[in-house]
PDB file of C-alpha atoms (C1' of nucleotides) in Angstrom:
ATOM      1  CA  UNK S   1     192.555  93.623  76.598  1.00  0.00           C
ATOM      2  CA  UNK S   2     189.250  92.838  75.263  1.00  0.00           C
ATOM      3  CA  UNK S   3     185.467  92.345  76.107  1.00  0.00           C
ATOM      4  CA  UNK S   4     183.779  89.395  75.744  1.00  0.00           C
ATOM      5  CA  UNK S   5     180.006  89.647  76.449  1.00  0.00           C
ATOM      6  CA  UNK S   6     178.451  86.440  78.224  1.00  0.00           C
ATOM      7  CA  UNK S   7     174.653  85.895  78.096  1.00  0.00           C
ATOM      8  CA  UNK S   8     173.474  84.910  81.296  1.00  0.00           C
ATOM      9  CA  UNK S   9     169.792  83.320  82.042  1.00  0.00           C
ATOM     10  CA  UNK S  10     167.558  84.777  84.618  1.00  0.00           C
ATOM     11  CA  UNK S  11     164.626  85.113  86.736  1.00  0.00           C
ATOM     12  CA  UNK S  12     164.278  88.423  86.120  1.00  0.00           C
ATOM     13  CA  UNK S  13     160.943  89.745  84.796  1.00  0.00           C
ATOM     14  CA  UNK S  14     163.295  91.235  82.436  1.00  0.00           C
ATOM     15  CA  UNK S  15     164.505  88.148  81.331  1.00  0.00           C
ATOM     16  CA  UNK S  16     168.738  87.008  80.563  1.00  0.00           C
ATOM     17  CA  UNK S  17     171.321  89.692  81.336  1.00  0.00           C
ATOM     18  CA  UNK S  18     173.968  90.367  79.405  1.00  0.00           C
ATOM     19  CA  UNK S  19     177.624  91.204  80.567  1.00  0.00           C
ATOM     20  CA  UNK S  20     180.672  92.692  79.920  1.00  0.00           C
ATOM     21  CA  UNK S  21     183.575  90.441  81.016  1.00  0.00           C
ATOM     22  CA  UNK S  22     187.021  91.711  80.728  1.00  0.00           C
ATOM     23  CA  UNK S  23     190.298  90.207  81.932  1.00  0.00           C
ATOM     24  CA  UNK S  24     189.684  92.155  85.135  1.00  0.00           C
ATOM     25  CA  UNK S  25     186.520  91.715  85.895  1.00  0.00           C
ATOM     26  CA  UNK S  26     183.211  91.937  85.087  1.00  0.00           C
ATOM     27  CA  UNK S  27     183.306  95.472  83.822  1.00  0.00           C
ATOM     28  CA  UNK S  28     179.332  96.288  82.951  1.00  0.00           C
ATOM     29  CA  UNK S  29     175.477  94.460  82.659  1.00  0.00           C
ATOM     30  CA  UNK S  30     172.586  95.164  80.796  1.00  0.00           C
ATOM     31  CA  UNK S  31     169.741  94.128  81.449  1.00  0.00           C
ATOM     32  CA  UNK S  32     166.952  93.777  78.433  1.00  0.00           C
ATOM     33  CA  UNK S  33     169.847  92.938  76.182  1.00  0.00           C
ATOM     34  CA  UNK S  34     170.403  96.683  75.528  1.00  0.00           C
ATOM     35  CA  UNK S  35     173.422  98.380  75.071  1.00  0.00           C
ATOM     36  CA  UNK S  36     175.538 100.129  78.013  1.00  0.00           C
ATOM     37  CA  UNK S  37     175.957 103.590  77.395  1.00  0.00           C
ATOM     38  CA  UNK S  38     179.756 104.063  77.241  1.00  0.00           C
ATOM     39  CA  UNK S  39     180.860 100.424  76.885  1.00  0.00           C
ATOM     40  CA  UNK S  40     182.312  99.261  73.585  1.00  0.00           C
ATOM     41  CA  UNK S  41     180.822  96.055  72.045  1.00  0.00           C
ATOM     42  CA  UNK S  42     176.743  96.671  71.806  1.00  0.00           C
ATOM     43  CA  UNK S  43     174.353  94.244  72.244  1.00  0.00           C
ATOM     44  CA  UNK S  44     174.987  92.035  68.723  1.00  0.00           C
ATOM     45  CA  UNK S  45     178.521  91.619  70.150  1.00  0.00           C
ATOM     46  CA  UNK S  46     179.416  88.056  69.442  1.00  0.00           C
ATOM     47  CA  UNK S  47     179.205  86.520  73.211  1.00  0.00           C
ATOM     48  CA  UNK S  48     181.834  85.510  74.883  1.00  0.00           C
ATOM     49  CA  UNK S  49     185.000  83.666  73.465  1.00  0.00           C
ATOM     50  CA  UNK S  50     185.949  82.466  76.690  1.00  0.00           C
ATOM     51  CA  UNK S  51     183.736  79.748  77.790  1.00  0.00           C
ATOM     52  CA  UNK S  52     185.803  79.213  81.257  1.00  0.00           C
ATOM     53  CA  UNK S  53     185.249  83.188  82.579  1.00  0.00           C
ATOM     54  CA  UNK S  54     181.878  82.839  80.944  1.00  0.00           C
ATOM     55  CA  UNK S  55     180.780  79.863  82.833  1.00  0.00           C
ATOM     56  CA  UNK S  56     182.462  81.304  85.697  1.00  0.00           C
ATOM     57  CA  UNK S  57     180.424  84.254  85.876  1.00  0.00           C
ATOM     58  CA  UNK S  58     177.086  82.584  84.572  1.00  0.00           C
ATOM     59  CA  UNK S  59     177.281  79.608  87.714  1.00  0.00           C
ATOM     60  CA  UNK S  60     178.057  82.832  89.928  1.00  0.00           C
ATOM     61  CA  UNK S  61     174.822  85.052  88.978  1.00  0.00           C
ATOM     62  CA  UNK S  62     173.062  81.428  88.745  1.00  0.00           C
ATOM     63  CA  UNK S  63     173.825  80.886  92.228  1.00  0.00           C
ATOM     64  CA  UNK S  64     172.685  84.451  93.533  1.00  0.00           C
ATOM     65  CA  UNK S  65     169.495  84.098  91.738  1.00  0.00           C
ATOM     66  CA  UNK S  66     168.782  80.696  93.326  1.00  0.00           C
ATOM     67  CA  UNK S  67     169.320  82.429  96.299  1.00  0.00           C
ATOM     68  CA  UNK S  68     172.284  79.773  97.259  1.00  0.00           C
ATOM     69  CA  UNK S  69     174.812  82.608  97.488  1.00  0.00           C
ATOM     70  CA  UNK S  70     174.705  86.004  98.902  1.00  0.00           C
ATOM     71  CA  UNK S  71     177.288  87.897  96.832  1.00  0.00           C
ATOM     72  CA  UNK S  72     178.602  87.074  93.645  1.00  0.00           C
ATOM     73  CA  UNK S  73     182.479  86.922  94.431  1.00  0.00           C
ATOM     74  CA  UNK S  74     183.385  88.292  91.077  1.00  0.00           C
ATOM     75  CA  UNK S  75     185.883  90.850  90.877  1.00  0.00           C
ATOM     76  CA  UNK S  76     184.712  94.035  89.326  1.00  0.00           C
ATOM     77  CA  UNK S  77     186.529  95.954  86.326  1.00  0.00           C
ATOM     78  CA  UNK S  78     186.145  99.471  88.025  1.00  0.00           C
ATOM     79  CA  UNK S  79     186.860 101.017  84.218  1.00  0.00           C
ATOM     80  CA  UNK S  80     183.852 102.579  83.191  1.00  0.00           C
ATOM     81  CA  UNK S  81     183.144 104.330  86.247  1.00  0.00           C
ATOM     82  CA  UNK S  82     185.518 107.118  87.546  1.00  0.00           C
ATOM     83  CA  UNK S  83     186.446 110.048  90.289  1.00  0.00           C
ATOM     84  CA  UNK S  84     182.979 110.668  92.341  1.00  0.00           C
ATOM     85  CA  UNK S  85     181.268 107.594  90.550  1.00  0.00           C
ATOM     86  CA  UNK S  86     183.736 105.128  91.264  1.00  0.00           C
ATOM     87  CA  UNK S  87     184.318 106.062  94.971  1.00  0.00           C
ATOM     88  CA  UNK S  88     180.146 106.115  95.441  1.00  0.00           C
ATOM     89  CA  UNK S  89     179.746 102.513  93.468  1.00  0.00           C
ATOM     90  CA  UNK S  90     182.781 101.260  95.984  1.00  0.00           C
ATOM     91  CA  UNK S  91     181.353 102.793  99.153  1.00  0.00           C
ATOM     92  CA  UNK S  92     177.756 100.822  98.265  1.00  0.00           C
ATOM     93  CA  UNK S  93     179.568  97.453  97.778  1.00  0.00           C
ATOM     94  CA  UNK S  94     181.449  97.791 100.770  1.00  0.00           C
ATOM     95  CA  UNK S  95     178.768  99.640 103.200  1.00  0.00           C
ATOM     96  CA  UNK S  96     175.526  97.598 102.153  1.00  0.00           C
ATOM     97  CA  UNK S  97     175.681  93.781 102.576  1.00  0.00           C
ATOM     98  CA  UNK S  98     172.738  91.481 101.092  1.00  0.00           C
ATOM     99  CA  UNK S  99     169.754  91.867 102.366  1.00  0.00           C
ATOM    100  CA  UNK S 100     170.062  95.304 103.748  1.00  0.00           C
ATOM    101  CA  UNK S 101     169.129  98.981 102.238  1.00  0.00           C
ATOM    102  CA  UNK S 102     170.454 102.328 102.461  1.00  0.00           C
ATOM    103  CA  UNK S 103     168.961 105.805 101.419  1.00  0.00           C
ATOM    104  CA  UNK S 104     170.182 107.898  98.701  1.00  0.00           C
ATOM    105  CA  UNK S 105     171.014 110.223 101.366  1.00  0.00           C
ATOM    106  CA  UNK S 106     172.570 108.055 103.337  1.00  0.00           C
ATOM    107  CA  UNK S 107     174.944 106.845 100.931  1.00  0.00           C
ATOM    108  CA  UNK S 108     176.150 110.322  99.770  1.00  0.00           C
ATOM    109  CA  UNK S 109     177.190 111.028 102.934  1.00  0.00           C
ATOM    110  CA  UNK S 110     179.303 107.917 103.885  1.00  0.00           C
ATOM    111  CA  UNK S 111     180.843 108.109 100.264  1.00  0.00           C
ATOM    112  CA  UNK S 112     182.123 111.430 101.694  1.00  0.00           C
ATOM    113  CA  UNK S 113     182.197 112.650  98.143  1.00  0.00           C
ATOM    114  CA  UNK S 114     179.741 114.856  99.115  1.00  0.00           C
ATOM    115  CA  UNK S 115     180.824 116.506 101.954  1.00  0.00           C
ATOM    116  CA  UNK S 116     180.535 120.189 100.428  1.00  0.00           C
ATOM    117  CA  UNK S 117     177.216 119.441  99.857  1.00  0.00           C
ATOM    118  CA  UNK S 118     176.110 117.264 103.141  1.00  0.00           C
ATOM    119  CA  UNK S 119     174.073 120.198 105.011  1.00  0.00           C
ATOM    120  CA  UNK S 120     172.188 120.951 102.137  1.00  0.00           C
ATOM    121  CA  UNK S 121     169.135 119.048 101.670  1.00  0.00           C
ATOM    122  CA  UNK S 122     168.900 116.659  99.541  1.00  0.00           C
ATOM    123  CA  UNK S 123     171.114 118.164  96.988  1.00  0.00           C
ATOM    124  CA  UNK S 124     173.478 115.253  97.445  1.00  0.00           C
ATOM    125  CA  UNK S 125     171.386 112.543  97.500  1.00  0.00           C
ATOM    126  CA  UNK S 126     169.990 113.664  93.599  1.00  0.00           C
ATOM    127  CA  UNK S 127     173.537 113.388  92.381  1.00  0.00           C
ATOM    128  CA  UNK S 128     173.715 109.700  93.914  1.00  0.00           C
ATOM    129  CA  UNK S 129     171.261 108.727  91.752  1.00  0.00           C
ATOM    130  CA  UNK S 130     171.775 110.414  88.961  1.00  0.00           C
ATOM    131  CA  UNK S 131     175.109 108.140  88.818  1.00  0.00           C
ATOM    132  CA  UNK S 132     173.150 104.940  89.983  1.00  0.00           C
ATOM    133  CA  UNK S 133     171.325 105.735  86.892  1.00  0.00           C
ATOM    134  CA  UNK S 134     174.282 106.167  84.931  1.00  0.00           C
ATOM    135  CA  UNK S 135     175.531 103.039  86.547  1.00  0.00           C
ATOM    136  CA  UNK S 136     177.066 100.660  84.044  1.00  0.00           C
ATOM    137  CA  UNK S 137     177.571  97.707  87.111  1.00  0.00           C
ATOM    138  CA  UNK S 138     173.698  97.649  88.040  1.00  0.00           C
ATOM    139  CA  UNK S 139     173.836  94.429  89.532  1.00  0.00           C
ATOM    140  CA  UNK S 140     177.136  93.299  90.674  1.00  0.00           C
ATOM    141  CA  UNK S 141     177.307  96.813  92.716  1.00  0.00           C
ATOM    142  CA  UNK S 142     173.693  96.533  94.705  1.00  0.00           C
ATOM    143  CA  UNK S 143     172.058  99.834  93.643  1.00  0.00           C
ATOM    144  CA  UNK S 144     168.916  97.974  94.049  1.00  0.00           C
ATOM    145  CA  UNK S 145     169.074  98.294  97.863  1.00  0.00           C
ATOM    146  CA  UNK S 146     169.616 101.813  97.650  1.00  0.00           C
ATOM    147  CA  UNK S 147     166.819 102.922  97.921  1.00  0.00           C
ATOM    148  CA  UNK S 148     164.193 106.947  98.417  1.00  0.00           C
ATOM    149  CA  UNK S 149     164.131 107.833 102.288  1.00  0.00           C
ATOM    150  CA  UNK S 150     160.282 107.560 102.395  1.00  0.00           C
ATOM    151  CA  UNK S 151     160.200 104.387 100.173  1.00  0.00           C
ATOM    152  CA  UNK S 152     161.151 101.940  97.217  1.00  0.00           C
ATOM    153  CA  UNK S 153     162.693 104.648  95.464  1.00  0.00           C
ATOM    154  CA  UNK S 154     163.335 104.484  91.396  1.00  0.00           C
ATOM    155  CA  UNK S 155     165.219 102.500  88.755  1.00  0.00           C
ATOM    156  CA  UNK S 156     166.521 102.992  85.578  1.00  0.00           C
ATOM    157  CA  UNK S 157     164.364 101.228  82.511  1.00  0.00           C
ATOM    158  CA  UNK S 158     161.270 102.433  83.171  1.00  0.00           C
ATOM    159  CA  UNK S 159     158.896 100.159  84.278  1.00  0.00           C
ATOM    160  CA  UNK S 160     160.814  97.570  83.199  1.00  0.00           C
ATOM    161  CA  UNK S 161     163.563  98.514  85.963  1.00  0.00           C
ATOM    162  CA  UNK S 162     160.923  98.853  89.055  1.00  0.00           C
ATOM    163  CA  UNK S 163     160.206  95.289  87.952  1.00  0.00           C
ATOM    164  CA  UNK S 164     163.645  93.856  88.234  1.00  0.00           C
ATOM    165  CA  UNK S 165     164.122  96.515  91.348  1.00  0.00           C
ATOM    166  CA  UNK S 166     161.096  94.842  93.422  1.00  0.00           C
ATOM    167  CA  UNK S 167     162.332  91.513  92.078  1.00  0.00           C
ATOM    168  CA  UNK S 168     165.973  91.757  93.475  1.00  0.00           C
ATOM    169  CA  UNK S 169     164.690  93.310  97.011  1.00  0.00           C
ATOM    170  CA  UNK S 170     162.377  90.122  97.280  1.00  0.00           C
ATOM    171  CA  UNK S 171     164.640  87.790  96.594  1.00  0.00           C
ATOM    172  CA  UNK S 172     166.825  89.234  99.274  1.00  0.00           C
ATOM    173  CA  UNK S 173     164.456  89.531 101.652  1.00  0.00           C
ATOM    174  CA  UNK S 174     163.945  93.043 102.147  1.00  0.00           C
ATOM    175  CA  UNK S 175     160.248  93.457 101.078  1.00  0.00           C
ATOM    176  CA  UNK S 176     157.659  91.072 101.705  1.00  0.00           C
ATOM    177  CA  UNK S 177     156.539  88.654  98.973  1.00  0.00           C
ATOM    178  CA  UNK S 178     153.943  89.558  96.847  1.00  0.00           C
ATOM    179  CA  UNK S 179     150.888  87.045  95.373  1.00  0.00           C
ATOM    180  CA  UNK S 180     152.445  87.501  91.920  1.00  0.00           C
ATOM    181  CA  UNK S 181     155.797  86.760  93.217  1.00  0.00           C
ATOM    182  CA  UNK S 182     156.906  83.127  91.732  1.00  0.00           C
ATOM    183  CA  UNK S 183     160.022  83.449  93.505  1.00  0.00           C
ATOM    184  CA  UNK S 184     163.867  82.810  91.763  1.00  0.00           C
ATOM    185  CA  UNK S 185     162.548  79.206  90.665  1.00  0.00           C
ATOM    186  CA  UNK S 186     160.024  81.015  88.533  1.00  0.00           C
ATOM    187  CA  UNK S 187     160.483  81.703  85.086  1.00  0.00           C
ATOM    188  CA  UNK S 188     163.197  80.061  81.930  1.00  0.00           C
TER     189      UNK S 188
ATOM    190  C1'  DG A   1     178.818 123.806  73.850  1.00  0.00           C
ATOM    191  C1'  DC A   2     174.077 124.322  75.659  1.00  0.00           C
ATOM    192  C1'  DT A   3     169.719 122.527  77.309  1.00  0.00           C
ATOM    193  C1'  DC A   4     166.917 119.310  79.435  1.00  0.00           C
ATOM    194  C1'  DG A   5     165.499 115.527  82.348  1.00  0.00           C
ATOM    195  C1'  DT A   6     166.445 112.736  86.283  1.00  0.00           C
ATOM    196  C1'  DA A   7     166.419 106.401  90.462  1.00  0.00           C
ATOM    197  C1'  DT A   8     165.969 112.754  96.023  1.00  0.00           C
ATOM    198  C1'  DA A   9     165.356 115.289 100.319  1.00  0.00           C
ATOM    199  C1'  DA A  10     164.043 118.872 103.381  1.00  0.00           C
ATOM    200  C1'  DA A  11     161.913 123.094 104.566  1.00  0.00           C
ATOM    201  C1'  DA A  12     157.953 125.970 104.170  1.00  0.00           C
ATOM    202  C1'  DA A  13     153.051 126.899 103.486  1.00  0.00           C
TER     203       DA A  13
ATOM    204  C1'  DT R   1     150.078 116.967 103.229  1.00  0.00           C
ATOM    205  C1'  DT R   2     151.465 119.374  99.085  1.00  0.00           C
ATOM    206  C1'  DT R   3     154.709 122.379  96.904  1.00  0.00           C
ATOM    207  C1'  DT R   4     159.061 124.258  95.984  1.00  0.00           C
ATOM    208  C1'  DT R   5     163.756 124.405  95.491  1.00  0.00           C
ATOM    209  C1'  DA R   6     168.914 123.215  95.211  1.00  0.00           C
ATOM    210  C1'  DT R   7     172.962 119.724  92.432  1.00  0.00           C
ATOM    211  C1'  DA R   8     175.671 116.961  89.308  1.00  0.00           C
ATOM    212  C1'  DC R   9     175.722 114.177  85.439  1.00  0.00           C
ATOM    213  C1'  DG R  10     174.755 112.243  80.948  1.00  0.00           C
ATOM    214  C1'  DA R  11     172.183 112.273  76.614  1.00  0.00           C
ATOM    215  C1'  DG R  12     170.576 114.777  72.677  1.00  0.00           C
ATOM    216  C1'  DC R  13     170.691 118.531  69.656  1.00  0.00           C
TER     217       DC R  13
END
DNA sequence: GCTCGTATAAAAA
DNA sequence: TTTTTATACGAGC
């Protein structure tokens, strides 16, 4: 088993992504070429030595930012997340389809890894996004649409992060566009 | 190991 | 409307 790391071009304010491509899946992205806390290979990681997975996975993400597909149909490698994580991360792909958003709150509860927690404020709803933080998939698992109960919510990478947040939620039609939005044909 | 900082939410003042 | 308070997790020391 290995990881190969495939540069992929994008839209994004933040610019290419990379990823962590394993024989499973796609196991973990960063996005300003960082490295992913807990993921071996780091970002001067000789890029991928498969060129059929990695044009596999660069046409799909190609396609999503063109806005010509609506998921990306890869399979995930589930490996870096575990227990309460995991089942949180699955629960989001499966609950929230493209184009749609769901609270922090929300989400702890139908993960039902909360349930101990559910009556009590928003105690759960923290722990959500502490992991969304600490979410190696950003990306292929939507944590962009999950979003604060009064409004866009956070993201991880600073500023940077609110950028590619507001980006994503554009593109998929969930907040209006914006005059400085140039839209997915924007940009390298 | 221990401490600190979070991508929240709800109740109270 | 503003302030305060619970929780789990990961990073840094």
């Amino acid at each position: 088993m290995s990881i190969s790391w495939v540069t992929v071009g994008t839209p994004l304010p933040s610019g290419p992504v990379r990823l962590a491509v394993t024989d499973l899946g796609v196991a973990a992205c960063s996005f300003a070429g960082e490295s992913v806390a807990g993921v071996p290979g780091r970002a001067g990681t000789p890029d991928c030595t498969d060129e059929a997975r990695a044009r596999t996975v660069a046409a799909r993400l190609d396609e999503y930012f063109q806005g010509r597909s609506r998921t990306f149909a890869l399979p995930i490698d589930w490996r870096f997340t575990s227990g309460p994580h995991r089942v949180v991360l699955q629960t989001l792909l499966a609950e929230v389809p493209y184009g749609a958003t769901i609270t922090y709150g929300e989400l702890a509860r139908r993960s039902g890894v909360f349930d101990d927690l559910a009556g009590v404020g928003g105690v759960a709803a923290r722990a959500v996004g502490q992991m969304m933080g600490a979410n190696p998939l950003a990306l292929l698992v939507p944590c962009h649409r999950v979003v604060a109960a009064d409004g866009l919510g956070g993201f991880g990478g600073g500023p940077l992060g609110m950028e590619i947040k507001r980006w994503l939620l554009t593109l998929e039609g969930v907040l209006p566009a914006t005059l400085d939005w140039d839209g997915p044909d924007a940009a390298p």
